[in-house]
Structure formats: C-alpha cells, structure tokens
C-alpha cells in the first residue's frame, strides 16, 4: 500500500516511512519537511521505547504474546500519532477509524 493510499483515509494529515535510524525515506501530507522529520524521529524513538517495555513485560509476566509489539497509538487532545513498523501517520481525532488506519499501516509496513 502506497503512502498516498493511507493519506486519503479519513483524518490522515501526514504519513511517512522511515529507516531504523529515524531518517525519512518517503513522506506525504501537509506537514513541512522539518516537522515530517521530527515525526519520524519521534516514531523511531517511541518504537524503541515500546519494544523495550514489551520485552520487559514479557520477561516479568512469563506470558507469551507481548513481544514483539504490533504497533502503538499516542492520542492527544486534537491529533493522534499511529505507527506500525517503520510507518507513522498523524490523524485528526474527530475523523476516521483507528482500527482501519492501524490495519492499513500494518499492510504498508509489511510490503
């Protein structure tokens, strides 16, 4: 799934694919390049933090299925950041379906 197919989903204002070091590989949307780069760095950092926490939860709980994480969502007052793998997008809270968006991100991340 291309970035443009994610961008046209309800409420999505920006989407990008980034490398493991947080550098933007490709991006679409209304954010200026500087903010797109900051979004990618945030997503890369947050993914690492979530991975560390799920690994610890799996270790301490002795329960299977926590790791590796499948993605994450951070919701603010007006906007939400969603990420799966090396894909991240910014979406308006009042629009769209997070379930549908996470599925689309997952498909795009595994292409």
Short mmCIF file of C-alpha atoms in Angstrom, two decimals, residues 35-111:
data_model
loop_
_atom_site.label_atom_id
_atom_site.label_comp_id
_atom_site.label_asym_id
_atom_site.label_seq_id
_atom_site.Cartn_x
_atom_site.Cartn_y
_atom_site.Cartn_z
CA UNK A 35 8.04 18.55 11.04
CA UNK A 36 7.90 15.33 9.00
CA UNK A 37 11.49 14.63 10.04
CA UNK A 38 10.61 15.31 13.68
CA UNK A 39 7.60 12.99 13.41
CA UNK A 40 9.81 10.20 12.03
CA UNK A 41 12.41 10.67 14.79
CA UNK A 42 9.67 10.64 17.42
CA UNK A 43 8.21 7.43 15.95
CA UNK A 44 11.61 5.75 15.82
CA UNK A 45 12.35 6.69 19.43
CA UNK A 46 8.86 5.70 20.64
CA UNK A 47 9.04 2.35 18.82
CA UNK A 48 12.29 1.58 20.61
CA UNK A 49 10.76 2.50 23.97
CA UNK A 50 7.65 0.38 23.35
CA UNK A 51 9.82 -2.57 22.29
CA UNK A 52 11.89 -2.32 25.45
CA UNK A 53 8.80 -2.16 27.63
CA UNK A 54 7.06 -5.09 25.92
CA UNK A 55 10.23 -7.18 26.23
CA UNK A 56 10.33 -6.44 29.97
CA UNK A 57 6.61 -7.14 30.37
CA UNK A 58 7.05 -10.46 28.59
CA UNK A 59 10.04 -11.34 30.78
CA UNK A 60 8.43 -10.43 34.09
CA UNK A 61 4.95 -11.79 33.36
CA UNK A 62 6.24 -15.02 31.80
CA UNK A 63 3.36 -14.71 29.34
CA UNK A 64 3.77 -15.17 25.60
CA UNK A 65 2.42 -12.76 23.02
CA UNK A 66 3.59 -9.38 24.32
CA UNK A 67 6.69 -9.18 22.19
CA UNK A 68 7.27 -8.06 19.51
CA UNK A 69 4.78 -5.22 19.68
CA UNK A 70 2.47 -4.81 16.70
CA UNK A 71 2.31 -1.02 16.79
CA UNK A 72 1.34 1.87 19.01
CA UNK A 73 -1.01 4.85 19.27
CA UNK A 74 -0.47 8.12 21.15
CA UNK A 75 -3.58 10.26 21.39
CA UNK A 76 -3.58 13.96 22.17
CA UNK A 77 -6.46 16.40 22.52
CA UNK A 78 -6.90 17.04 18.79
CA UNK A 79 -4.45 14.73 16.98
CA UNK A 80 -3.27 11.13 17.23
CA UNK A 81 0.01 9.57 16.12
CA UNK A 82 -0.22 5.95 14.95
CA UNK A 83 2.66 3.70 13.98
CA UNK A 84 3.29 0.16 12.82
CA UNK A 85 6.80 -0.98 11.96
CA UNK A 86 8.56 1.81 10.10
CA UNK A 87 5.36 3.64 9.16
CA UNK A 88 3.89 6.57 11.09
CA UNK A 89 0.94 8.85 10.48
CA UNK A 90 -0.75 11.84 12.04
CA UNK A 91 -4.56 11.80 12.17
CA UNK A 92 -7.25 14.19 13.39
CA UNK A 93 -9.14 12.69 16.35
CA UNK A 94 -12.55 13.76 15.12
CA UNK A 95 -12.25 11.77 11.89
CA UNK A 96 -11.51 8.27 10.72
CA UNK A 97 -11.22 4.86 12.32
CA UNK A 98 -8.06 4.00 14.25
CA UNK A 99 -8.71 0.28 13.72
CA UNK A 100 -8.92 0.77 9.95
CA UNK A 101 -5.86 3.02 9.98
CA UNK A 102 -3.73 0.60 12.02
CA UNK A 103 -4.67 -2.22 9.63
CA UNK A 104 -3.65 -0.09 6.63
CA UNK A 105 -0.36 0.88 8.31
CA UNK A 106 0.34 -2.77 9.09
CA UNK A 107 -0.22 -3.76 5.47
CA UNK A 108 2.01 -0.94 4.23
CA UNK A 109 4.75 -1.71 6.75
CA UNK A 110 4.94 -5.33 5.65
CA UNK A 111 5.16 -4.70 1.90
#
